């Protein structure tokens, strides 16, 4: 709990940059064609670089796209590293071992057999997180088994499965019913007929439940999720095993075509993407993936509709607003606080800093989205949108400025509204917490130091790369020269020692003769 609060505080203090101190690791995102990335158990890896403010760029490396902790996936390879055939074969064997034990078609076949079983024979192994057929029972005899699995339970797999709670990889914090029902009703009110659920299994469940219970509801849903355990509960047209950090479909072209067909149906009309990525995930690879899904959707559009955007709900903490809007300028942040069932902090009804920081980012005009008044939201006639009750309109900023649900104060020196706990620091020349360090890490570009962009989008990046390349070459030449001198010295020393040894041997032979 304390670690999570520390992580949240660190991300807020660092302006959601994900850097610690004056160094950090960034994803290398390039618009130029690149060679295929090496594969790990989670699909194609990403290219990273460690950068230090005021220093040259260091060596680039490949690492897992989904796992930021080496304990979860220990893949590591330098960009220029050449692997032997034996190491490549060992890696391929390891990747195969890490794949799910059953193929997608096998999961579907087992599911169809399972629903045909009488209630007394429908069992679920909690240890293996697997639906059991009668032939499987002997293998799982000593495991904890749940019996009498009903059809209703099969429709709510998120309540059967244990959530995967590693915030850096899966972060399976499941929507509370309050937030989930609000989203389902909102999607219906806005007139959407299809919902692409990227990492939102509980929303997928409720949409399907509503469609089966309410004949008037015609909303369809497709779930894309990295948790392969959902494969045993859904047919191929309802679930795809998917990694949102590298746009990787684990079941290949067949799953890719399922997603393409879903997005392009009815010429792309009536579809929305709702995504809830892990909070520890990097924004850059997520943005790249979502743009690929948008491009897939646009393939089914006519030329007349080329200006249209795929409607999106991106659910993420509010302090990532600047990063998200950097990649999607048309997005705005709603005041609605999303809460989770299995998260200790992100709960509804809390006040102050204990409120959930998770919001909805969308490209749908906010005046079209009605937030529930009974939950503490009101309509601001000046902003023409719904805001939280304590989010007061600032006449100087001409907007409702609060991001975290509390009333913010306007700072005339900074010329903007800030959190109520912040004060203006004359040394730093901006508002910050009273006990902040004036010499602490500063957010901004690692190349030029400006605060309005990151290193990856710096206009001086190519100049910096040329300088860094020249510096590296100079260092390499110096290193080679030192090696040559060392080798030469060792050779001369070896010659001297050999000569002395021969002279001693000749003197010994002379004395003994």
mmCIF file of N, CA and C in Angstrom, residues 291-370:
data_model
loop_
_atom_site.group_PDB
_atom_site.id
_atom_site.type_symbol
_atom_site.label_atom_id
_atom_site.label_comp_id
_atom_site.label_asym_id
_atom_site.label_seq_id
_atom_site.Cartn_x
_atom_site.Cartn_y
_atom_site.Cartn_z
ATOM 1 N N UNK A 291 -3.096 3.800 -32.536
ATOM 2 C CA UNK A 291 -3.102 4.384 -33.889
ATOM 3 C C UNK A 291 -3.156 3.285 -34.954
ATOM 4 N N UNK A 292 -2.586 2.126 -34.662
ATOM 5 C CA UNK A 292 -2.684 1.002 -35.596
ATOM 6 C C UNK A 292 -4.116 0.466 -35.652
ATOM 7 N N UNK A 293 -4.791 0.424 -34.507
ATOM 8 C CA UNK A 293 -6.194 0.004 -34.489
ATOM 9 C C UNK A 293 -7.065 1.028 -35.219
ATOM 10 N N UNK A 294 -6.729 2.316 -35.049
ATOM 11 C CA UNK A 294 -7.465 3.373 -35.762
ATOM 12 C C UNK A 294 -7.264 3.217 -37.273
ATOM 13 N N UNK A 295 -6.020 2.923 -37.682
ATOM 14 C CA UNK A 295 -5.724 2.730 -39.113
ATOM 15 C C UNK A 295 -6.493 1.526 -39.661
ATOM 16 N N UNK A 296 -6.606 0.471 -38.860
ATOM 17 C CA UNK A 296 -7.366 -0.713 -39.256
ATOM 18 C C UNK A 296 -8.829 -0.360 -39.477
ATOM 19 N N UNK A 297 -9.368 0.454 -38.563
ATOM 20 C CA UNK A 297 -10.768 0.903 -38.690
ATOM 21 C C UNK A 297 -10.941 1.780 -39.932
ATOM 22 N N UNK A 298 -9.972 2.634 -40.215
ATOM 23 C CA UNK A 298 -10.081 3.567 -41.349
ATOM 24 C C UNK A 298 -10.024 2.854 -42.698
ATOM 25 N N UNK A 299 -9.446 1.657 -42.733
ATOM 26 C CA UNK A 299 -9.393 0.904 -43.988
ATOM 27 C C UNK A 299 -10.791 0.618 -44.532
ATOM 28 N N UNK A 300 -11.770 0.515 -43.638
ATOM 29 C CA UNK A 300 -13.147 0.239 -44.066
ATOM 30 C C UNK A 300 -13.965 1.485 -44.330
ATOM 31 N N UNK A 301 -13.344 2.660 -44.199
ATOM 32 C CA UNK A 301 -14.049 3.920 -44.408
ATOM 33 C C UNK A 301 -14.008 4.330 -45.886
ATOM 34 N N UNK A 302 -15.044 5.008 -46.319
ATOM 35 C CA UNK A 302 -15.041 5.573 -47.666
ATOM 36 C C UNK A 302 -14.239 6.870 -47.670
ATOM 37 N N UNK A 303 -13.893 7.346 -48.858
ATOM 38 C CA UNK A 303 -13.112 8.581 -48.985
ATOM 39 C C UNK A 303 -13.842 9.774 -48.388
ATOM 40 N N UNK A 304 -15.184 9.753 -48.454
ATOM 41 C CA UNK A 304 -15.977 10.873 -47.925
ATOM 42 C C UNK A 304 -15.864 10.988 -46.414
ATOM 43 N N UNK A 305 -15.579 9.856 -45.732
ATOM 44 C CA UNK A 305 -15.505 9.843 -44.268
ATOM 45 C C UNK A 305 -14.073 9.807 -43.756
ATOM 46 N N UNK A 306 -13.106 10.164 -44.613
ATOM 47 C CA UNK A 306 -11.699 10.070 -44.230
ATOM 48 C C UNK A 306 -11.324 11.013 -43.093
ATOM 49 N N UNK A 307 -12.142 12.064 -42.872
ATOM 50 C CA UNK A 307 -11.854 13.035 -41.802
ATOM 51 C C UNK A 307 -12.347 12.550 -40.445
ATOM 52 N N UNK A 308 -13.153 11.497 -40.413
ATOM 53 C CA UNK A 308 -13.736 11.010 -39.161
ATOM 54 C C UNK A 308 -12.688 10.339 -38.286
ATOM 55 N N UNK A 309 -12.946 10.334 -36.972
ATOM 56 C CA UNK A 309 -12.074 9.665 -36.013
ATOM 57 C C UNK A 309 -12.811 8.497 -35.372
ATOM 58 N N UNK A 310 -12.053 7.445 -35.061
ATOM 59 C CA UNK A 310 -12.635 6.338 -34.307
ATOM 60 C C UNK A 310 -12.910 6.815 -32.886
ATOM 61 N N UNK A 311 -14.164 6.764 -32.415
ATOM 62 C CA UNK A 311 -14.450 7.185 -31.025
ATOM 63 C C UNK A 311 -13.700 6.292 -30.032
ATOM 64 N N UNK A 312 -13.111 6.924 -29.025
ATOM 65 C CA UNK A 312 -12.281 6.196 -28.048
ATOM 66 C C UNK A 312 -12.576 6.687 -26.637
ATOM 67 N N UNK A 313 -12.630 5.746 -25.707
ATOM 68 C CA UNK A 313 -12.572 6.027 -24.268
ATOM 69 C C UNK A 313 -11.270 5.395 -23.760
ATOM 70 N N UNK A 314 -10.304 6.231 -23.396
ATOM 71 C CA UNK A 314 -9.032 5.741 -22.830
ATOM 72 C C UNK A 314 -9.078 6.045 -21.339
ATOM 73 N N UNK A 315 -9.098 5.000 -20.510
ATOM 74 C CA UNK A 315 -9.232 5.143 -19.062
ATOM 75 C C UNK A 315 -7.847 5.051 -18.435
ATOM 76 N N UNK A 316 -7.430 6.161 -17.784
ATOM 77 C CA UNK A 316 -6.060 6.287 -17.290
ATOM 78 C C UNK A 316 -6.019 7.360 -16.204
ATOM 79 N N UNK A 317 -4.990 7.358 -15.320
ATOM 80 C CA UNK A 317 -4.893 8.404 -14.288
ATOM 81 C C UNK A 317 -4.772 9.802 -14.893
ATOM 82 N N UNK A 318 -5.343 10.794 -14.197
ATOM 83 C CA UNK A 318 -5.425 12.152 -14.737
ATOM 84 C C UNK A 318 -4.064 12.796 -14.959
ATOM 85 N N UNK A 319 -3.026 12.360 -14.210
ATOM 86 C CA UNK A 319 -1.734 13.022 -14.341
ATOM 87 C C UNK A 319 -0.976 12.602 -15.602
ATOM 88 N N UNK A 320 -1.584 11.751 -16.428
ATOM 89 C CA UNK A 320 -1.014 11.444 -17.741
ATOM 90 C C UNK A 320 -1.664 12.284 -18.845
ATOM 91 N N UNK A 321 -2.436 13.277 -18.459
ATOM 92 C CA UNK A 321 -3.199 14.060 -19.447
ATOM 93 C C UNK A 321 -2.296 14.670 -20.518
ATOM 94 N N UNK A 322 -1.206 15.314 -20.118
ATOM 95 C CA UNK A 322 -0.341 15.986 -21.092
ATOM 96 C C UNK A 322 0.289 14.994 -22.055
ATOM 97 N N UNK A 323 0.648 13.811 -21.563
ATOM 98 C CA UNK A 323 1.267 12.801 -22.426
ATOM 99 C C UNK A 323 0.259 12.245 -23.433
ATOM 100 N N UNK A 324 -0.966 11.976 -22.966
ATOM 101 C CA UNK A 324 -1.995 11.443 -23.860
ATOM 102 C C UNK A 324 -2.364 12.471 -24.931
ATOM 103 N N UNK A 325 -2.540 13.725 -24.503
ATOM 104 C CA UNK A 325 -2.925 14.784 -25.455
ATOM 105 C C UNK A 325 -1.788 15.122 -26.421
ATOM 106 N N UNK A 326 -0.568 14.790 -26.058
ATOM 107 C CA UNK A 326 0.551 14.994 -26.980
ATOM 108 C C UNK A 326 0.404 14.089 -28.200
ATOM 109 N N UNK A 327 -0.083 12.864 -27.991
ATOM 110 C CA UNK A 327 -0.280 11.925 -29.092
ATOM 111 C C UNK A 327 -1.660 12.046 -29.725
ATOM 112 N N UNK A 328 -2.660 12.457 -28.932
ATOM 113 C CA UNK A 328 -4.023 12.609 -29.434
ATOM 114 C C UNK A 328 -4.544 13.989 -29.046
ATOM 115 N N UNK A 329 -4.216 15.023 -29.821
ATOM 116 C CA UNK A 329 -4.582 16.402 -29.467
ATOM 117 C C UNK A 329 -6.087 16.641 -29.367
ATOM 118 N N UNK A 330 -6.886 15.806 -30.025
ATOM 119 C CA UNK A 330 -8.343 16.012 -29.988
ATOM 120 C C UNK A 330 -8.976 15.456 -28.715
ATOM 121 N N UNK A 331 -8.192 14.782 -27.860
ATOM 122 C CA UNK A 331 -8.735 14.189 -26.638
ATOM 123 C C UNK A 331 -8.942 15.249 -25.557
ATOM 124 N N UNK A 332 -9.963 15.030 -24.759
ATOM 125 C CA UNK A 332 -10.160 15.834 -23.550
ATOM 126 C C UNK A 332 -10.438 14.881 -22.393
ATOM 127 N N UNK A 333 -10.273 15.370 -21.185
ATOM 128 C CA UNK A 333 -10.442 14.534 -19.998
ATOM 129 C C UNK A 333 -11.773 14.850 -19.321
ATOM 130 N N UNK A 334 -12.546 13.808 -19.038
ATOM 131 C CA UNK A 334 -13.810 13.971 -18.315
ATOM 132 C C UNK A 334 -13.539 13.942 -16.809
ATOM 133 N N UNK A 335 -14.444 14.531 -16.051
ATOM 134 C CA UNK A 335 -14.295 14.568 -14.591
ATOM 135 C C UNK A 335 -14.732 13.271 -13.913
ATOM 136 N N UNK A 336 -15.346 12.375 -14.651
ATOM 137 C CA UNK A 336 -15.877 11.153 -14.039
ATOM 138 C C UNK A 336 -14.751 10.323 -13.417
ATOM 139 N N UNK A 337 -14.934 9.943 -12.149
ATOM 140 C CA UNK A 337 -13.940 9.150 -11.429
ATOM 141 C C UNK A 337 -14.279 7.663 -11.562
ATOM 142 N N UNK A 338 -13.375 6.934 -12.203
ATOM 143 C CA UNK A 338 -13.566 5.492 -12.389
ATOM 144 C C UNK A 338 -13.023 4.772 -11.162
ATOM 145 N N UNK A 339 -13.816 3.860 -10.609
ATOM 146 C CA UNK A 339 -13.348 3.126 -9.431
ATOM 147 C C UNK A 339 -13.334 1.624 -9.711
ATOM 148 N N UNK A 340 -12.616 0.898 -8.843
ATOM 149 C CA UNK A 340 -12.331 -0.523 -9.076
ATOM 150 C C UNK A 340 -12.691 -1.349 -7.848
ATOM 151 N N UNK A 341 -13.147 -2.574 -8.111
ATOM 152 C CA UNK A 341 -13.544 -3.479 -7.025
ATOM 153 C C UNK A 341 -12.356 -3.937 -6.190
ATOM 154 N N UNK A 342 -11.271 -4.349 -6.847
ATOM 155 C CA UNK A 342 -10.154 -4.996 -6.158
ATOM 156 C C UNK A 342 -8.960 -4.071 -5.989
ATOM 157 N N UNK A 343 -9.218 -2.769 -5.910
ATOM 158 C CA UNK A 343 -8.139 -1.811 -5.667
ATOM 159 C C UNK A 343 -8.393 -1.128 -4.332
ATOM 160 N N UNK A 344 -7.375 -1.118 -3.476
ATOM 161 C CA UNK A 344 -7.537 -0.597 -2.118
ATOM 162 C C UNK A 344 -7.772 0.916 -2.091
ATOM 163 N N UNK A 345 -7.256 1.643 -3.080
ATOM 164 C CA UNK A 345 -7.347 3.105 -3.059
ATOM 165 C C UNK A 345 -8.416 3.664 -3.979
ATOM 166 N N UNK A 346 -8.613 3.043 -5.136
ATOM 167 C CA UNK A 346 -9.488 3.630 -6.155
ATOM 168 C C UNK A 346 -10.936 3.225 -5.904
ATOM 169 N N UNK A 347 -11.511 3.827 -4.867
ATOM 170 C CA UNK A 347 -12.879 3.505 -4.465
ATOM 171 C C UNK A 347 -13.762 4.748 -4.557
ATOM 172 N N UNK A 348 -15.048 4.510 -4.818
ATOM 173 C CA UNK A 348 -16.001 5.609 -4.892
ATOM 174 C C UNK A 348 -16.373 6.090 -3.494
ATOM 175 N N UNK A 349 -16.653 7.385 -3.369
ATOM 176 C CA UNK A 349 -17.138 7.940 -2.111
ATOM 177 C C UNK A 349 -16.063 8.522 -1.241
ATOM 178 N N UNK A 350 -14.776 8.355 -1.613
ATOM 179 C CA UNK A 350 -13.702 8.938 -0.820
ATOM 180 C C UNK A 350 -13.509 10.399 -1.211
ATOM 181 N N UNK A 351 -12.848 11.156 -0.323
ATOM 182 C CA UNK A 351 -12.678 12.586 -0.560
ATOM 183 C C UNK A 351 -11.202 12.961 -0.550
ATOM 184 N N UNK A 352 -10.917 14.198 -0.988
ATOM 185 C CA UNK A 352 -9.548 14.703 -0.974
ATOM 186 C C UNK A 352 -8.632 13.869 -1.850
ATOM 187 N N UNK A 353 -7.397 13.641 -1.371
ATOM 188 C CA UNK A 353 -6.414 12.881 -2.144
ATOM 189 C C UNK A 353 -6.751 11.395 -2.216
ATOM 190 N N UNK A 354 -7.730 10.956 -1.396
ATOM 191 C CA UNK A 354 -8.103 9.546 -1.404
ATOM 192 C C UNK A 354 -9.050 9.197 -2.550
ATOM 193 N N UNK A 355 -9.483 10.204 -3.311
ATOM 194 C CA UNK A 355 -10.366 9.939 -4.440
ATOM 195 C C UNK A 355 -9.604 9.207 -5.549
ATOM 196 N N UNK A 356 -10.338 8.473 -6.344
ATOM 197 C CA UNK A 356 -9.705 7.773 -7.458
ATOM 198 C C UNK A 356 -9.150 8.781 -8.464
ATOM 199 N N UNK A 357 -7.877 8.621 -8.882
ATOM 200 C CA UNK A 357 -7.306 9.538 -9.869
ATOM 201 C C UNK A 357 -7.582 9.113 -11.310
ATOM 202 N N UNK A 358 -8.344 8.041 -11.497
ATOM 203 C CA UNK A 358 -8.550 7.491 -12.835
ATOM 204 C C UNK A 358 -9.704 8.220 -13.530
ATOM 205 N N UNK A 359 -9.436 8.643 -14.758
ATOM 206 C CA UNK A 359 -10.414 9.413 -15.533
ATOM 207 C C UNK A 359 -10.613 8.783 -16.918
ATOM 208 N N UNK A 360 -11.549 9.381 -17.670
ATOM 209 C CA UNK A 360 -11.824 8.947 -19.046
ATOM 210 C C UNK A 360 -11.319 10.024 -19.997
ATOM 211 N N UNK A 361 -10.417 9.639 -20.898
ATOM 212 C CA UNK A 361 -9.953 10.529 -21.955
ATOM 213 C C UNK A 361 -10.682 10.137 -23.245
ATOM 214 N N UNK A 362 -11.220 11.113 -23.937
ATOM 215 C CA UNK A 362 -12.040 10.790 -25.111
ATOM 216 C C UNK A 362 -11.957 11.872 -26.178
ATOM 217 N N UNK A 363 -12.244 11.467 -27.416
ATOM 218 C CA UNK A 363 -12.357 12.427 -28.512
ATOM 219 C C UNK A 363 -13.813 12.737 -28.839
ATOM 220 N N UNK A 364 -14.724 12.258 -27.991
ATOM 221 C CA UNK A 364 -16.151 12.610 -28.124
ATOM 222 C C UNK A 364 -16.367 13.952 -27.428
ATOM 223 N N UNK A 365 -17.071 14.904 -28.049
ATOM 224 C CA UNK A 365 -17.295 16.213 -27.411
ATOM 225 C C UNK A 365 -17.892 16.053 -26.014
ATOM 226 N N UNK A 366 -17.299 16.697 -24.987
ATOM 227 C CA UNK A 366 -17.765 16.491 -23.598
ATOM 228 C C UNK A 366 -19.201 16.961 -23.364
ATOM 229 N N UNK A 367 -19.712 17.879 -24.196
ATOM 230 C CA UNK A 367 -21.101 18.339 -23.990
ATOM 231 C C UNK A 367 -22.122 17.265 -24.363
ATOM 232 N N UNK A 368 -21.661 16.180 -24.994
ATOM 233 C CA UNK A 368 -22.558 15.070 -25.331
ATOM 234 C C UNK A 368 -22.605 14.009 -24.240
ATOM 235 N N UNK A 369 -21.743 14.149 -23.240
ATOM 236 C CA UNK A 369 -21.618 13.116 -22.207
ATOM 237 C C UNK A 369 -22.209 13.626 -20.897
ATOM 238 N N UNK A 370 -23.260 12.980 -20.453
ATOM 239 C CA UNK A 370 -23.960 13.373 -19.215
ATOM 240 C C UNK A 370 -23.437 12.525 -18.067
#
